[in-house]
Structure formats: structure tokens, C-alpha cells
XYZ file of C-alpha atoms in Angstrom:
709
model
C 86.284 66.820 78.412
C 85.272 63.668 80.252
C 86.137 65.501 83.512
C 83.644 68.227 82.536
C 80.751 65.860 81.845
C 81.079 65.401 78.072
C 81.029 61.610 78.260
C 79.722 61.163 74.685
C 82.480 63.167 73.025
C 84.095 61.764 69.924
C 87.223 62.771 68.096
C 89.044 62.238 64.850
C 92.333 63.308 63.355
C 93.229 64.199 59.786
C 96.855 64.107 58.652
C 97.960 65.847 55.443
C 101.456 65.879 53.977
C 102.900 69.334 53.305
C 106.121 68.286 51.613
C 109.730 68.199 52.794
C 108.920 65.292 55.157
C 106.393 67.392 57.087
C 102.715 66.825 57.905
C 99.870 68.984 59.188
C 97.395 67.498 61.659
C 93.839 68.563 62.364
C 91.824 67.299 65.333
C 88.028 67.454 65.196
C 86.168 66.962 68.499
C 82.409 66.597 68.808
C 81.615 67.206 72.478
C 77.985 66.200 72.451
C 75.733 67.280 75.317
C 77.110 67.445 78.880
C 75.689 65.328 81.684
C 73.859 67.144 84.474
C 73.450 66.114 88.124
C 69.835 65.057 88.576
C 69.755 63.689 92.129
C 72.156 63.223 95.048
C 71.682 60.471 97.620
C 73.735 59.640 100.688
C 75.008 56.501 102.357
C 76.819 57.032 105.691
C 78.070 54.232 107.943
C 78.388 56.547 110.961
C 75.398 58.267 112.640
C 77.711 61.066 113.840
C 78.894 61.696 110.281
C 75.240 61.780 109.172
C 74.351 64.379 111.823
C 77.306 66.650 111.062
C 76.716 66.505 107.317
C 73.053 67.396 107.737
C 74.040 70.654 109.462
C 76.380 71.634 106.598
C 74.573 70.075 103.628
C 73.807 73.439 102.009
C 77.537 74.225 101.788
C 78.153 71.343 99.366
C 80.144 72.104 96.220
C 78.327 69.330 94.307
C 74.807 70.555 93.570
C 71.704 69.246 91.818
C 71.104 70.889 88.440
C 74.746 71.665 87.729
C 76.941 70.171 85.051
C 79.238 67.326 86.087
C 82.706 68.649 86.949
C 85.342 66.363 88.438
C 87.089 69.367 90.026
C 83.965 70.079 92.101
C 83.939 66.497 93.429
C 87.623 66.761 94.383
C 87.047 70.067 96.165
C 84.028 68.628 97.988
C 86.093 65.710 99.298
C 88.615 68.186 100.687
C 85.835 70.303 102.227
C 84.245 67.315 103.935
C 87.586 66.123 105.294
C 88.260 69.536 106.773
C 84.692 69.763 108.124
C 84.710 66.408 109.939
C 88.206 66.817 111.387
C 87.145 70.136 112.901
C 83.891 68.861 114.386
C 85.230 66.042 116.539
C 86.065 63.262 114.030
C 89.769 63.357 114.883
C 90.747 60.281 112.841
C 88.726 60.989 109.686
C 90.309 59.624 106.495
C 89.629 61.280 103.139
C 89.996 57.906 101.443
C 86.717 56.757 103.061
C 84.777 59.203 100.859
C 83.583 57.835 97.536
C 80.986 58.679 94.900
C 78.859 56.280 92.891
C 77.754 57.893 89.638
C 74.979 56.316 87.567
C 74.537 57.578 84.022
C 73.389 56.411 80.595
C 76.180 57.315 78.221
C 74.535 55.647 75.215
C 71.557 57.916 74.733
C 72.439 61.409 73.441
C 69.721 63.739 74.712
C 69.805 67.414 75.647
C 68.576 66.533 79.135
C 71.135 63.843 79.933
C 70.983 63.280 83.666
C 73.038 61.377 86.216
C 72.443 60.142 89.743
C 75.147 60.714 92.352
C 75.479 58.800 95.619
C 77.855 60.074 98.299
C 79.308 57.258 100.404
C 81.313 57.620 103.612
C 82.504 54.297 104.994
C 83.948 53.424 108.371
C 87.692 54.014 108.901
C 89.981 51.227 107.798
C 92.453 49.420 110.021
C 96.058 49.069 108.923
C 95.877 45.289 109.110
C 92.649 45.223 107.071
C 88.984 45.370 107.958
C 86.844 48.198 109.311
C 87.424 50.059 112.547
C 84.499 51.161 114.754
C 82.279 53.824 113.170
C 83.410 57.420 113.197
C 82.399 59.161 116.431
C 82.678 62.711 117.743
C 85.471 62.867 120.324
C 86.085 65.292 123.162
C 89.350 66.067 124.905
C 89.553 64.140 128.177
C 92.890 65.500 129.423
C 95.923 67.432 128.179
C 99.425 66.535 129.356
C 102.530 68.573 128.521
C 105.938 66.907 128.854
C 108.798 69.437 128.883
C 112.439 68.497 128.248
C 111.055 65.156 127.117
C 113.091 62.017 126.571
C 111.574 58.739 125.370
C 113.396 56.956 128.186
C 111.423 58.933 130.788
C 108.807 57.109 132.849
C 105.822 59.183 133.912
C 106.059 57.923 137.482
C 109.534 59.425 137.807
C 108.441 62.914 136.742
C 107.182 65.814 138.785
C 103.959 67.535 137.773
C 102.042 70.766 138.197
C 98.477 71.591 137.120
C 97.654 74.837 135.310
C 93.996 75.384 134.232
C 93.287 71.635 133.788
C 96.615 71.154 131.984
C 99.093 68.791 133.631
C 102.728 69.732 133.075
C 105.323 66.988 133.658
C 108.987 67.842 134.172
C 112.277 66.634 135.601
C 114.299 68.431 138.237
C 113.248 72.094 138.287
C 110.547 73.507 135.995
C 112.281 76.202 133.925
C 109.124 77.529 132.264
C 106.229 79.472 133.647
C 103.172 77.177 133.547
C 101.003 79.952 132.130
C 103.357 80.430 129.175
C 103.049 76.730 128.295
C 99.307 76.682 128.856
C 98.760 79.694 126.552
C 100.551 77.897 123.718
C 98.088 74.977 123.677
C 94.580 75.225 122.185
C 93.421 71.638 122.757
C 91.450 72.075 125.981
C 89.811 69.599 128.334
C 86.102 69.052 127.715
C 86.037 70.598 124.245
C 85.214 68.835 120.982
C 88.388 67.947 119.104
C 89.244 70.321 116.249
C 92.131 69.845 113.849
C 92.576 73.629 113.670
C 93.351 73.655 117.408
C 96.053 71.065 116.868
C 97.584 73.064 114.003
C 97.475 76.275 116.050
C 99.224 74.506 118.915
C 102.048 73.447 116.615
C 102.385 77.002 115.260
C 102.398 78.734 118.631
C 104.899 76.325 120.202
C 107.215 76.978 117.263
C 106.565 80.702 117.697
C 107.987 80.491 121.227
C 111.426 79.860 119.674
C 112.280 77.804 122.747
C 111.418 74.232 121.707
C 112.212 72.073 118.744
C 109.327 70.853 116.601
C 106.797 69.413 119.088
C 105.126 66.017 118.948
C 101.376 65.893 119.708
C 99.948 62.445 120.447
C 96.204 61.672 120.534
C 95.139 58.510 122.425
C 91.564 57.240 122.410
C 89.978 56.646 125.807
C 86.776 54.662 125.408
C 84.439 55.449 122.544
C 84.441 59.244 122.499
C 87.305 60.614 124.619
C 90.861 61.595 123.724
C 93.940 62.036 125.866
C 96.365 64.609 124.449
C 100.071 64.242 125.158
C 102.372 67.056 124.012
C 106.092 66.260 124.040
C 108.513 69.205 124.046
C 112.278 69.118 123.569
C 114.125 72.321 124.425
C 116.433 74.187 122.097
C 119.858 75.121 123.518
C 119.661 77.849 126.134
C 122.345 79.892 124.341
C 123.539 79.910 120.757
C 126.297 81.917 119.124
C 126.868 82.603 115.433
C 129.850 84.356 113.887
C 130.373 85.504 110.297
C 133.294 86.926 108.363
C 133.214 88.819 105.050
C 135.738 90.173 102.582
C 134.290 93.186 100.742
C 135.135 94.881 97.469
C 133.039 97.486 95.621
C 133.371 100.593 93.489
C 133.908 102.716 96.620
C 135.683 100.174 98.812
C 139.047 98.914 97.581
C 139.135 96.189 100.181
C 137.248 95.650 103.402
C 136.850 93.100 106.148
C 133.596 92.560 107.985
C 133.026 90.593 111.163
C 129.780 89.972 112.983
C 128.519 88.012 115.939
C 125.056 87.209 117.286
C 124.271 85.732 120.686
C 120.786 84.368 121.399
C 119.577 83.488 124.886
C 116.219 81.696 125.126
C 113.628 81.585 127.906
C 115.206 84.545 129.665
C 112.483 85.102 132.281
C 110.835 81.677 132.123
C 108.091 82.794 129.749
C 109.834 81.788 126.490
C 111.333 85.255 125.987
C 114.288 85.541 123.582
C 117.198 87.927 124.093
C 119.452 88.734 121.130
C 122.764 90.578 121.107
C 124.178 91.524 117.705
C 127.377 93.307 116.787
C 129.158 94.022 113.541
C 132.313 95.841 112.490
C 133.566 96.575 108.984
C 136.773 98.390 108.114
C 139.130 98.726 105.171
C 140.474 101.008 102.417
C 138.505 103.299 100.119
C 138.937 103.338 96.353
C 138.999 107.144 95.948
C 142.639 108.279 96.236
C 141.653 111.963 96.129
C 140.293 111.835 99.674
C 142.480 113.022 102.535
C 141.784 109.751 104.342
C 141.328 106.394 102.670
C 140.332 104.339 105.708
C 136.687 103.565 106.459
C 135.017 102.135 109.553
C 131.462 101.015 110.199
C 130.423 99.676 113.608
C 126.935 98.686 114.783
C 125.410 96.929 117.764
C 121.907 96.233 119.001
C 120.078 94.346 121.702
C 116.526 93.042 121.357
C 114.090 91.210 123.592
C 111.137 89.287 122.121
C 108.050 88.280 124.108
C 105.728 85.608 122.577
C 102.670 87.647 123.615
C 101.348 91.204 123.589
C 103.454 92.788 126.306
C 102.555 95.841 128.391
C 98.839 95.878 127.521
C 97.412 93.375 129.990
C 95.027 96.056 131.268
C 93.367 96.078 127.822
C 92.831 92.293 127.949
C 95.138 91.860 124.963
C 94.874 88.060 125.207
C 91.193 88.282 124.291
C 91.733 90.791 121.465
C 94.781 89.006 120.036
C 94.716 85.367 121.210
C 97.775 83.148 121.109
C 96.772 81.366 117.890
C 97.503 84.655 116.075
C 101.196 84.161 116.990
C 101.580 87.493 118.816
C 105.039 88.853 119.478
C 106.307 91.952 121.230
C 109.788 93.224 120.470
C 111.966 95.804 122.187
C 115.152 96.867 120.404
C 117.932 99.294 121.248
C 120.698 99.899 118.742
C 123.449 102.222 117.636
C 125.783 102.521 114.674
C 128.817 104.561 113.737
C 129.873 105.170 110.153
C 133.129 106.792 109.049
C 133.643 106.577 105.284
C 133.236 108.764 102.189
C 129.984 110.287 103.402
C 129.126 112.825 106.052
C 129.913 110.195 108.677
C 126.905 109.334 110.768
C 126.072 108.172 114.223
C 122.609 106.738 114.782
C 120.668 105.710 117.833
C 117.401 103.835 117.508
C 114.779 102.353 119.780
C 111.819 100.219 118.766
C 108.778 98.814 120.538
C 106.724 96.769 118.086
C 103.936 94.183 118.040
C 103.195 91.581 115.366
C 100.353 89.106 114.972
C 98.873 86.939 112.196
C 95.123 86.194 112.364
C 95.600 83.515 109.685
C 98.140 82.162 107.232
C 97.397 84.940 104.729
C 97.613 88.114 106.787
C 100.168 89.747 109.058
C 99.896 92.885 111.187
C 102.801 94.965 112.477
C 102.262 97.845 114.881
C 105.307 99.863 115.884
C 104.101 101.790 118.888
C 107.376 103.594 119.402
C 110.034 103.960 116.728
C 112.700 106.483 117.706
C 115.621 107.241 115.419
C 118.296 109.860 116.012
C 120.721 110.570 113.176
C 123.749 112.766 113.835
C 126.008 113.898 110.985
C 129.551 113.976 112.324
C 131.186 115.861 109.436
C 128.606 118.184 107.827
C 131.452 120.322 106.422
C 132.192 117.405 104.073
C 128.875 117.922 102.250
C 130.225 119.329 98.985
C 132.871 116.600 98.769
C 130.142 113.971 98.902
C 127.391 115.645 96.872
C 129.516 116.553 93.872
C 126.604 117.486 91.598
C 125.382 120.045 94.102
C 128.907 121.425 94.385
C 129.197 121.705 90.590
C 125.961 123.707 90.447
C 127.189 126.133 93.107
C 130.665 126.336 91.555
C 129.191 127.113 88.117
C 127.392 130.092 89.645
C 130.365 131.262 91.704
C 132.804 131.199 88.764
C 130.752 133.638 86.700
C 132.897 136.725 85.886
C 130.788 139.037 88.048
C 131.784 137.001 91.119
C 135.341 136.027 90.150
C 136.192 139.710 89.643
C 134.647 140.769 92.949
C 137.500 141.524 95.411
C 135.257 140.706 98.373
C 135.051 137.086 97.200
C 138.679 136.477 96.215
C 139.539 134.445 99.314
C 136.854 131.880 98.460
C 138.621 130.505 95.349
C 141.620 128.333 94.606
C 143.351 127.769 91.251
C 142.942 124.577 89.221
C 144.942 122.809 86.528
C 142.079 123.127 84.019
C 142.598 126.105 81.627
C 138.892 126.169 80.778
C 137.996 126.432 84.473
C 140.991 128.075 86.182
C 139.316 128.671 89.574
C 136.995 126.783 91.853
C 135.390 127.281 95.243
C 137.324 126.032 98.265
C 135.531 123.370 100.331
C 134.222 124.195 102.884
C 135.489 127.765 103.480
C 134.751 129.015 99.981
C 131.359 127.347 99.561
C 130.194 128.642 102.943
C 131.609 132.156 102.419
C 130.152 132.558 98.922
C 126.730 131.252 99.926
C 126.541 133.563 102.955
C 127.652 136.562 100.894
C 124.803 136.015 98.425
C 122.066 135.150 100.915
C 123.025 137.870 103.420
C 122.924 140.519 100.695
C 126.626 141.374 100.929
C 126.873 140.660 97.199
C 123.853 141.334 94.954
C 123.795 139.206 91.747
C 123.025 140.846 88.427
C 120.511 138.111 87.621
C 117.703 137.909 90.253
C 117.371 134.163 89.585
C 120.882 133.618 90.937
C 119.751 134.396 94.462
C 116.961 131.828 94.101
C 119.369 129.161 92.797
C 121.871 129.716 95.619
C 119.029 129.689 98.134
C 117.837 126.298 96.839
C 121.335 124.845 96.993
C 121.828 126.032 100.560
C 118.368 124.781 101.462
C 119.321 121.310 100.219
C 122.646 121.400 102.079
C 120.928 122.240 105.341
C 118.327 119.531 104.773
C 120.898 116.804 104.148
C 123.346 117.798 106.882
C 120.959 118.587 109.717
C 120.576 116.082 112.523
C 117.259 114.216 112.541
C 115.092 113.122 115.436
C 112.209 110.901 114.319
C 109.715 109.954 117.017
C 107.093 107.902 115.153
C 104.420 105.217 115.288
C 103.236 103.116 112.351
C 100.950 100.260 111.408
C 101.345 97.844 108.486
C 98.870 95.304 107.126
C 100.098 92.611 104.736
C 98.113 89.945 102.918
C 99.677 87.185 100.817
C 97.523 84.529 99.156
C 100.502 82.395 98.037
C 100.006 78.939 99.540
C 103.571 77.687 98.992
C 106.649 78.249 96.848
C 105.075 76.309 93.947
C 101.959 78.510 93.879
C 102.419 80.770 90.834
C 98.987 82.447 90.806
C 98.572 84.673 93.833
C 98.310 88.252 95.028
C 99.973 90.346 97.720
C 98.620 93.505 99.315
C 100.420 95.826 101.700
C 99.217 99.031 103.365
C 101.268 101.109 105.770
C 100.627 104.342 107.638
C 103.113 106.240 109.788
C 102.844 109.335 111.937
C 105.772 111.182 113.511
C 106.167 114.034 115.970
C 102.685 114.130 117.465
C 103.733 112.930 120.932
C 106.486 115.532 121.120
C 104.104 118.230 119.887
C 101.703 117.305 122.682
C 104.546 117.546 125.191
C 105.558 120.887 123.695
C 102.072 122.149 124.525
C 102.600 121.231 128.172
C 106.236 122.254 128.516
C 108.239 125.085 127.064
C 110.437 123.691 124.293
C 113.297 125.815 122.956
C 113.125 126.958 119.334
C 115.775 127.468 116.676
C 116.119 130.478 114.348
C 113.499 128.965 112.001
C 110.898 128.696 114.746
C 111.139 124.899 115.009
C 110.738 123.382 118.463
C 113.784 121.521 119.748
C 113.894 118.315 121.746
C 117.293 117.525 123.253
C 118.671 120.308 121.077
C 117.383 118.832 117.789
C 114.314 119.924 115.749
C 112.027 116.896 115.712
C 110.369 115.690 112.504
C 106.607 115.842 112.139
C 104.804 114.223 109.234
C 102.250 111.633 108.189
C 103.172 108.991 105.626
C 101.149 106.290 103.914
C 101.798 103.823 101.108
C 99.926 101.072 99.290
C 101.392 98.208 97.271
C 99.588 95.516 95.270
C 101.284 92.579 93.515
C 99.555 90.035 91.289
C 101.003 86.938 89.596
C 99.246 84.949 86.852
C 100.418 81.449 85.900
C 99.946 81.443 82.119
C 101.476 77.973 81.714
C 103.260 75.675 84.199
C 106.521 77.517 83.367
C 105.412 81.003 82.258
C 104.293 83.732 84.659
C 103.010 87.288 84.218
C 103.785 89.484 87.250
C 102.412 92.957 88.022
C 103.152 95.437 90.792
C 101.692 98.827 91.655
C 102.889 101.204 94.378
C 101.823 104.621 95.631
C 103.313 106.452 98.598
C 103.204 109.962 100.017
C 104.725 111.645 103.079
C 103.329 115.023 104.129
C 105.288 117.280 106.503
C 103.432 119.629 108.843
C 103.689 121.330 112.204
C 107.324 121.372 113.273
C 108.695 120.382 109.845
C 108.536 121.637 106.273
C 110.243 118.617 104.702
C 110.625 114.865 105.130
C 113.840 113.422 106.615
C 116.082 111.967 103.944
C 115.810 108.479 105.488
C 111.999 108.600 105.123
C 111.817 110.045 101.595
C 111.327 108.183 98.298
C 113.703 107.632 95.398
C 113.240 106.134 91.921
C 115.389 103.831 89.823
C 117.340 100.722 90.702
C 117.217 96.947 90.396
C 113.807 96.669 92.117
C 112.179 99.806 90.690
C 112.511 101.462 87.272
C 115.418 99.493 85.879
C 116.259 101.924 83.054
C 117.648 104.337 85.665
C 120.203 103.879 88.415
C 119.048 104.368 92.030
C 118.377 108.018 92.948
C 118.974 109.158 89.329
C 115.335 109.470 88.173
C 113.290 112.588 88.948
C 111.905 114.308 90.788
C 109.398 115.188 88.062
C 110.990 116.264 84.808
C 114.297 117.347 86.357
C 117.380 115.769 84.839
C 119.403 114.100 87.590
C 120.157 117.459 89.212
C 121.486 115.934 92.447
C 123.717 113.045 93.420
C 120.830 111.542 95.393
C 117.475 112.670 94.033
C 114.595 112.125 96.448
C 111.080 113.421 97.049
C 108.024 112.779 99.204
C 105.545 111.383 96.626
C 106.001 108.302 94.460
C 104.102 106.270 91.887
C 105.464 103.032 90.437
C 104.034 100.303 88.188
C 105.851 97.224 86.896
C 104.849 94.468 84.474
C 107.085 91.466 83.826
C 106.717 88.344 81.691
C 108.869 85.458 82.976
C 109.704 82.383 80.904
C 112.231 79.509 80.862
C 115.182 79.437 78.473
C 117.118 76.279 79.248
C 117.465 74.354 82.494
C 117.697 76.726 85.454
C 118.342 79.730 83.197
C 115.232 81.872 82.817
C 114.381 85.072 80.984
C 112.098 88.062 81.435
C 110.632 90.951 79.451
C 109.607 93.943 81.540
C 108.088 97.403 81.504
C 108.646 99.775 84.441
C 106.624 102.967 84.859
C 106.892 105.613 87.575
C 108.553 108.662 89.084
C 108.857 110.756 92.236
C 107.669 114.309 92.920
C 107.684 116.917 95.657
C 104.293 117.882 97.031
C 103.269 120.056 99.981
C 106.837 120.642 101.146
C 109.377 123.465 100.944
C 110.463 122.732 97.365
C 109.513 125.502 94.915
C 110.992 124.014 91.734
C 107.993 123.649 89.391
C 109.512 120.854 87.301
C 109.943 118.747 90.459
C 106.522 119.455 91.978
C 103.376 117.375 91.517
C 100.593 119.763 90.575
C 97.777 117.403 89.628
C 96.946 115.078 86.766
C 98.979 117.234 84.376
C 102.126 116.066 86.195
C 101.471 112.474 85.115
C 103.129 113.383 81.816
C 106.376 113.212 83.783
C 106.014 109.501 84.494
C 109.078 107.715 83.146
C 108.865 104.482 81.153
C 111.627 101.910 81.029
C 111.556 98.620 79.141
C 114.027 95.816 78.777
C 114.874 92.174 79.231
C 116.687 90.120 81.820
C 118.336 86.805 82.596
C 117.901 84.914 85.864
C 119.668 81.825 87.107
C 117.885 79.797 89.748
C 120.234 78.351 92.389
C 117.218 76.898 94.278
C 117.962 78.804 97.490
C 118.232 82.157 95.662
C 117.956 83.624 92.168
C 120.762 85.658 90.583
C 119.323 88.342 88.321
C 120.744 90.635 85.631
C 118.390 93.100 83.883
C 119.099 95.450 80.976
C 116.845 98.525 80.983
C 116.258 101.024 78.182
C 114.932 104.569 78.649
C 111.761 104.330 76.585
C 110.138 107.581 77.745
C 112.379 110.073 79.547
C 110.456 113.029 81.061
C 113.725 114.917 81.633
C 114.063 115.598 77.894
C 112.109 118.186 75.899
C 108.604 116.923 74.986
C 109.477 116.224 71.352
C 112.420 114.003 72.314
C 111.001 112.022 75.211
C 110.002 108.837 73.356
C 112.833 106.467 72.290
C 115.471 109.226 72.080
C 117.832 107.184 74.269
C 116.590 103.731 73.307
C 119.978 102.207 72.546
C 122.654 100.111 74.189
C 124.862 103.147 74.809
C 122.243 104.602 77.188
C 121.036 101.302 78.627
C 121.480 100.393 82.282
C 122.539 97.019 83.684
C 120.962 96.166 87.049
C 122.200 93.265 89.173
C 119.921 91.836 91.838
C 119.244 88.838 94.047
C 115.823 87.135 93.741
C 112.898 88.526 91.799
C 112.071 92.250 92.101
C 108.449 91.481 93.053
């Protein structure tokens, strides 16, 4: 209470025995009246300090008429230090700021006042005594030493001048002078600003070409500074290799090998070229498959420019200056996957730009994001999506179809007496589906046609090749100052649009169409949609060791034009270690449906998470959590009412999971195990949704690395 101005507070303690060698204590505190700031006077040893302060006096955090608060004085010292260092006082020391506070702590009056005097002394010399008074300094010259060695003598170096910057080098200059000049914000003739020095450090590191730079400031006379920037190059090339042994529920044993080659300063402008390759192969765990060998191969090449590339005609340097750490990235990649799935081959191309106006915000603009996904074995669909196969097989093994001689060739016998026949994959599944949808066989129940149509619709959706030609923008803000900051917020907004460029080209040229009327580009119907999502995370530090964390997420993807659904790789799913932990990934929703597919996905999602984190013992920590959310279909081809979002009434289908978790902190990562319970399950009938499965038998264990949010 002294730090809040209650200098006349008094306290007493009363101790009472309660038996069994125990006591109860009671503390009584009489705060008295707080002291108020009556007047503020100033005593500055430097005329330059006096002049600068006068211009920013109204911004002071210590004000006349307010109650004394030590935290305000501490914050004001930090503000003044930052102010002076960014207005030319390059060597300002926070320790030279002091306050003299005069108060009468004997008299207890309601109008207790205090006088405050702000003192700023001259800088102190290391050997003792005062240095010359603080003065505003300007930059006299800027020298950049590349490939620097402390043994170098300036007279032995070559030099070149670029916009009043002198660049010193040995042998041949390997860097474009403009690239070095654009990384430095301390400019000749300007008043020294600490922010310019910090931005120079950040941008030089952003070049990914030099080790941590050394910036030296040397006084020249009373008010001039010479700036020397010493740069030591990173290796031109670096190679990293990794090796993994893999085991999982679908992979009996696997071996993974990867390599990455980085080449720096490719064109002399601090560009970085990266080549990455990876191969994984091994044996599958499922012995029922005809082949038990899997292979996954991927490779990509990327080139990073430490500037906004390709938009010089828009004066990008003025719109996004170098202190925002701009980067342009071009990536080309491919992958091949041969395992238990449909087997995929992907090709992708990316042209993206990133920049950070300050330490809190980051912008990412992907001008061109092209992804082509080709399914190599679509006939393997019903082997992979077993739930979908079971639904079709249940329909096909009804007596009306089993006894139909036109369908006999589509079945094969089984060893199960209760289910003696099943559809053959893929001949039987394809033949039966075509017979129903083409009208060759008319079901007795009209709903059967609808069910078979939906199954076939899903098969086509998940086996068709995808061509995604998109652009997107993402804005991220994070107020966390460092890893020890436990009270902060994060905000992320993203918007993506796909297919518009190709639609514009289709208006100029004649694109072929498929049987569904979709335009084809390179023989593939291109996706067209708009997608946006918003995420907000907030952490509250309740005590130095206890934290309350909250996350909210909303996302929607709307198909239009050349598409009536969202590609699987761009859709949403619910459940998992970082979502609703009472359900496994892809097992929740959509809507009130009950895990009808192997991989349940939709184009609209809501998610909310609340988690209380606390220590248990040592590095072992615990958590209590509540997860709320679900996915739905909206404005797409799905006609299943229970899976469709139809307004606020659909919010009754939001699932609720609660549980607890254990986390062990290894310093460089956190190992996490969470146990989730289905508290409200929208897939059950309304009267059984709450706590019907709230038991260990129906709980779900989720394993994760690091915190979910």
C-alpha cells in the first residue's frame, strides 16, 4: 500500500488458538488517506533534454491531482528513456532519472499533498564523475564493413559509395550495394533514433545472409556520430540431413530420410535458395491389403527475396519499407503418395509476400497459390472409406436387391452367416450404384435412390482431381512480448478466393466443359469459392503460475460459379487434440449426424475453447478444459438436413466436451495428454444429449505436442 500512496497505513495481527496445535490469524489494516500529487517541478542538467521534454510534457504518466502510484513513476522513466533515445540523445541512461518526493507523513488529512521534482542529471563516466551534458546528435557518416575481420585495417580495404553509405570490402564485393543500403536505417544527416538502430539489426538478420551484426556509434565532436556496421557472412551453402524410424497404427515400420540444401546470396541481393527432398517407405500394418508396402516422396524448391519482388512499378519500397521486414517467396513442389489411401500426386506453386509493420503484427499475402491434386487409384475408394462402403453394402444386401438376377454378378460370398454376401470392390459397388441411379433397377423405397445418390455424390467428391487456383491474405496480431508474458491476446483473420482468374480467362477463351457443365482447365474442373475465418485467443495470468486461456474460431467457405462444393483439402473438420478433445479428428458432425463417414468434413465451423492451467509438481502441470463447437454444411450441394446449418436453430447441434489433462514441460517443447468426455452430444436424441456418455468407457485420450492454443 505504500506503493499506492497510503504512507500512513497501520496494521495489526491477532492470533487465536483453535486447538490441535493450530492457530488462526487475522490481519487488520487501516490504510488512512492516500497522498496526492500537488505540484511537479523539474531540474534538468542538459538544455537539450529540457527542450525535448517541453515538447512532450503533456504525455507524462505522472500528473498533478492524481494519487501517488509507484508503477506510474516506473512507467514514466521507461517512457522518457525511449523518448530521449529516439530524439537524438543516443547515449541516454535511464539511471540518470530520479524523483525527489516531499511529503508530510505525520499529519493525517483528507487533502494530503506531495511535491514531486523530476531530476535528469548528466551521464556518468565509467571511471566516475559526470560526462558532458546530454546533446542531440546527428549521423555524420555510415560505414558498412562486409566480411569483416577485426584484423582488417581500413586502409587495406576497397570501398564503394551508395547513397552516402560507404561500403568497405576485401577482394570482390559479393553483394549488391543497394541491397546493403536498403537494410540500414541510420542515414547521414538525420537525428539519431534508437528505433532506426533496432530496425537495422532486424532487417540485416532478415537477409539471412549475415550473422548477428555489430553496430558501433562513435562520437565526432559535440553533436555528430559516425556509424560503423560490421557484417560477418554466413556460409554460402549449408546442408542438413535427417533420418527417422516410424511406427504407427497404420505403419508397421517405416524409414524416412530428408535433406535440405540452402544457398545464400544467390544473385547478390541476399536472396536465399532452398532445395528440400524427403522420402519415406516401409510396411503397412493392415495385412488384408493386397500390397503392404508404402512410399511417400516429396520435393520442393523455393527462392526468397528480402524485399517485395515484382512490384517495383507500384513503388513497393515506399508502401512497405524495409523496416517492415518484407519477404517475397516463390515455391515449386511436388509429392507422390502410395499407401493405404487413394494414392495421390500433388503439384503446387506459391508466390507469397510477408511483412511486419511492428513486433505485434504480421501480414501474409499469397498472390498465387496453385495446387493440383491427382488421385492415382480412385477405384480404391471403398477400401479406404469403409463407413461409406458399409452404408452402400447395407442397402445392396436388402432382399429386394440380393434376389434380383440382374445384380447377381455384383456380390461375393462371405464367411459371416448373418451377412452371407457383400458387394465386390470396385466392380460390384460401381455396377450396383449405376443400376440404381440409371433407373435399371427401381427400389421399392423411394428414399433408397436418394441414399445411393448421396453416397455416389460423396465418392465423386473425394475421388475427383482438384485444381485450386487461389489468392489469400492473412493478418495476425500477437501482443505477447516474450515467452514469460502470460497475459496477452492473439487475433488472426484470413480471406481466400479461388477460381476467379480462371473464370475471367474462360470468358475470353472457350474452355471445355464436363457432363456437369463445369469448365475444365487442363482437363480438370477448377474450384471456385470464397473462404474466410477469424480466430481470437486470450490468456489471463491469474497468478504467477495459473493461467486461464480462451480461444474462439469461426470459418466458412462458400462455393459458387464453377463449383458446388469445397475441395476436401480446403474443408473443415471437428475433433482432435487441438479442437474438441472429446471426439477424435473427423469424427464429430457435421451437425447432428453420428459419425456417418470415415472422414466427416463440412464448409462451416464454429469452435470455442476454455482452459484453466495450473502447476502440479515441478515441470508437471495440469489443465481443466471445456471445448464447444461443430461443423455444418451451408450453401453447398449437401441436402442432408441434419448436417446443414439453417440458422440460429442449428446452434443446438453444438457439441460440448469437457475434461482434464497433464502436461510435462521439457523447456523446448511440452508433451500433452488430455482426456475428453462427451458432455453434450448432438448426435443423440434430444433427451439423451447431456451426460449420456459421460464416463471413462466413452472418453477419448488425445496426445499432443505443446499447448493447443
